[in-house]
Amino acid sequence: MRLIRRLTQGPNRSLGLGLLALVGTVLTGCAKASELPQSPFDTAGPVARAQTDLMTLSLWFAGGIGLFVTVALLFVVFRYRDKKGNDKSVPKQIQGNHKLEIAWTLIPIIILGIVGVPTVQTAFATRATQDPNDLHVIVTGHQWWWEFEYPQLGIVTANELYIPTDKDVQITLKSADVIHSFWVPKLAGKMDVIPGRENHMFFNAEREEEFFGQCAEFCGTSHANMKFRVQSLTQDKFDAWVKARQAGAATPTDPDALAGMNLFMGANKSKANCIVCHTIDGTNAKAKVGPNLTNVGARSTIGAGLVENTKEHLMQWIRNPQSLKPGNKMAAHPNLTEQELEQIVKYLQGLK
Amino acid sequence: MATAAKTLGFIPRPTAETGFVSWLTTVDHKRIGLMYGVTAFLFFLFGGLEAFVIRLQLMKPNLDVVTADTFNALFTMHATTMIFLAIMPMLAAFMNFLLPLQIGARDVAFPRLNAFSYWSYLGGGIFINTSWVLQVLNPAGRAVPDSGWFGYANLTTVNFSGGMGPDFWTIGLLLLGIGTLVSGFNFITTILNMRAPGMSLMRMPIFSWTTMVTSVLVIFSFPAITVALLMLLFDRQFEANFFNVAAGGNVVFWQHLFWTFGHPEVYILILPAMGIVSEILPTYSRKPLFGYSVMVFSTALIGFMGFTVWSHHMFAVGMGPVVNTIFGLTTMAIAIPTGVKIFNWLSTMWGGRVKFTSAMLFALGFIMCFTIGGLSGFMHALPPANTQQTDTYFIVAHIHYVLIGGSIFAIFGGIYHWFPKFFGRMLDEKLGKWNFWLMFAGFNMFAFPFHFLGLMGMPRRIYTYDTGFGWDFWNMFSTIGVWVLTAGILLFIWNFVQAMRKPAGTLSDPWDARTIEWTTASPPLPYNFKEVPVIAARDDFWYKKYPDAGHGGKAAKKQDQPHAAGAVHGGGHGIHMPGQSYMPALLALGITLLGYGLLFSNMITTIIGVTGIFAGMFGWAFEGDGGTVIEVAGGDD
């Protein structure tokens, strides 16, 4: 119901009510906002709101003009249909009318003017400022996962971005391979992630929520599986998260988890060898081929928003990643025994 | 009746009038038009089959109808097929068949080049679809292009697409581009030089005008994609590094080149469709096209403005607010001439006698669906709002409203309208109405929900989706819509087959039409007009039938009347018809084989291809003058 509440109250009430009247129930299929995790109409910050307000304005004009043309079309064909017993003479051969032509040239110009001004304003207002006092995050797109680096905090993580609420977050976008597009519909529109250049955007989350994001530029086999989450936390909780992350991973005490760690770190090189690709802060694992796994146990999903982070999924993922995510670049580990897999998973689940 | 002309060159020209050779060697614009139409319709069915599988895969969350790579190949080939192999050549079919008839000519300016355009189109179409054969033989080989019809570099470079897909795609599109460019020059030359006496440009039927503007778009936009494709080809085959970022390449450059072509391409697909609708509406309203000259200028203006908006496909690329808003505003400006057209169409029917024939229903469906597509297009033009829409199903809704609700509906309307002219037979009107309503309902059921899906955040080009996003219901609904649409298309095929089983009659003017193609026999004789017509007015045929209807101040002026009556009537010298030739097909075959040689790095195929090209070119130059002189009993039409 949050969508309806947001649209029917607050500063955009008139637009919101109209929008709902126009397409609301149909659009959502009578679903609640919480069931539409990627709807740009359930905005959670100023950037998305400015963009969506503009979209709503254009939707109003488009809907109005569409309705007018439809009614006019139906009226004309009904009014002038060729009926039985109708006058069969040749109708008056009207070639045109200059005044009408001028009218339907000028009216669209006026409408475009009305829409054009806020368009220009919004385009400039939603531009990233790169204010050095804001929190900065470098987002790197990989086939097919996301890397998040906090240069001011010395933290690197993957696929789940943590941000504080009510703070502008400045995003720098880079690509490690092909073009991707970074999109969290409730926070901001898309910005492409392009190899060989840096793009900038910003957003501000006004509420604590786990937001859904997804790659929006076709980037190869598993483009559909390149999702991510943005978790906004109040400043206190965010600070606590930062502190925990900066401390790095603790060595596990549980013997199974410890055995898993040893497998992970390559004690048994022929079998697991996770250390070749992954980093876990505070350990010898420092490779940057795959995602940083320092807090993998705390993530709600694995495989870049692909499946729930459960023991079974983790085991399946490590044994045969292709079975969950076609094309992905992680090696399969068919030689690990069930026990070894369980040990590794136990270690990973303990990393929070 | 027909006597062979004296042969000047040393290679004799074929003269078969029936059978396979007659079609292989024909230079008759009508036969070429029919070949374009039939070939393109078959590709249309194949592209539709690809779409059918796509919708099966997306019917429910997490389905496994096809693999991720196959899905990516399907949507890439669906778009490539529909744009380059189905809609463009179907429109080319209308242009080929109708343009000379509408302007009172006996053929296009370069009949052999016209045949060459068709054969190179066929070669390119077969070439690009050969990839499916390789894919079936070796499913892991990824032979089918699977990087999207826009082929964004650097995903299409060797580093990220090691298979043959992008090679098939680049070489195939280069092959197709040759024929398209040749057609563009051919049509422009034909229109500028071969109009009948009295047929001033502003008396030309509106479909011929849209052909003219479309041809100009072709010759200015196709060079851009040709350059881009060659660069990509060089990157892939010779490590040229245009799009290799590590070596200083720039991947955004591809997007600029591609969309410099890609946006005018959209108008190449829609302007002739608008032309068809602009012929249908006046005929079945029994009124002239409202604001003819404004419609002509809107067409030209849309064509010109189509070159000023390409970056609106790139609002998320990060070009900055200045560039984005400039391209946003130029894009919005296109709404003006487009809106003018819609209101002129409505005014055309105003005060008329509107007959709901199948053709008219398709034209009305066009106006409605194209308006919806145009309005969503206007919504994309606002860069900040666009960032929430681009690469979602909202855009998929837009393109399908423009290309199915727009182009395809106009094409079907055009088929019902001109079918008597093409074949001398009538399609069944009752089946035609069922055909329309099934297609109209099915199309809207399948494509309108895309608006909702896009606004609920469903990205394009995803082979699967999870439940819990609110997308399940509308995806299922859309797939059911595709089944209804398919039923409509199958009904059309049935109607077509039934009509063709009847003997050809002589229906020269079944619709009480307005333009001079309806003064000829149906189907027209090889030379079209016994006597080159003398044009006294716009909608000349109509005003000859109804001299008292009033020309609306556009009556022929004295100085427009043709002078040399002898030249017009043939003066007893007979009608000279161009000779048939093997060379266009041979040349196209050589070019296609060269493509295969390049693709497989196969020297023998390359040598055969190059030999074919040289044989075709020299044969072209040195074959006999050919042609026949047809003596027609003068006098009455």
Coordinates of C-alpha atoms in Angstrom, one line a residue, chain B residues 1 30 101 104-106 516 519-521 524-534 565-577 630-637:
Chain B
M1 CA 3.2 -9.4 -81.0
K30 CA 6.1 -6.2 -60.7
L101 CA 2.4 2.2 -61.7
G104 CA 2.9 6.3 -64.9
A105 CA 6.2 4.6 -65.8
R106 CA 6.9 1.3 -67.5
I516 CA -3.6 5.8 -61.8
T519 CA -6.3 2.4 -64.6
T520 CA -4.2 -0.6 -65.6
A521 CA -5.2 -4.2 -66.0
P524 CA -0.9 -5.2 -65.0
L525 CA 0.5 -6.2 -68.3
P526 CA 4.3 -6.3 -68.6
Y527 CA 4.4 -2.8 -70.0
N528 CA 1.9 -1.4 -67.4
F529 CA 0.3 1.2 -69.6
K530 CA -0.5 0.8 -73.3
E531 CA -0.1 4.6 -73.5
V532 CA 1.8 6.6 -71.0
P533 CA -1.0 8.4 -69.2
V534 CA -1.3 12.2 -69.2
A565 CA 1.7 13.8 -77.8
G566 CA 3.6 11.6 -80.3
A567 CA 6.2 10.7 -77.7
V568 CA 3.6 9.9 -75.2
H569 CA 1.6 7.6 -77.4
G570 CA 4.5 5.7 -78.7
G571 CA 3.7 7.1 -82.1
G572 CA 3.4 3.6 -83.6
H573 CA 7.0 2.8 -82.7
G574 CA 5.9 0.2 -80.2
I575 CA 6.9 -0.1 -76.5
H576 CA 10.5 -0.9 -75.8
M577 CA 10.8 -3.3 -72.8
I630 CA 6.0 -4.7 -78.1
E631 CA 3.6 -3.4 -80.7
V632 CA 0.3 -2.4 -79.1
A633 CA -2.8 -1.6 -81.0
G634 CA -3.0 2.1 -80.4
G635 CA -6.1 4.0 -79.3
D636 CA -8.2 3.0 -76.5
D637 CA -6.9 2.0 -73.1

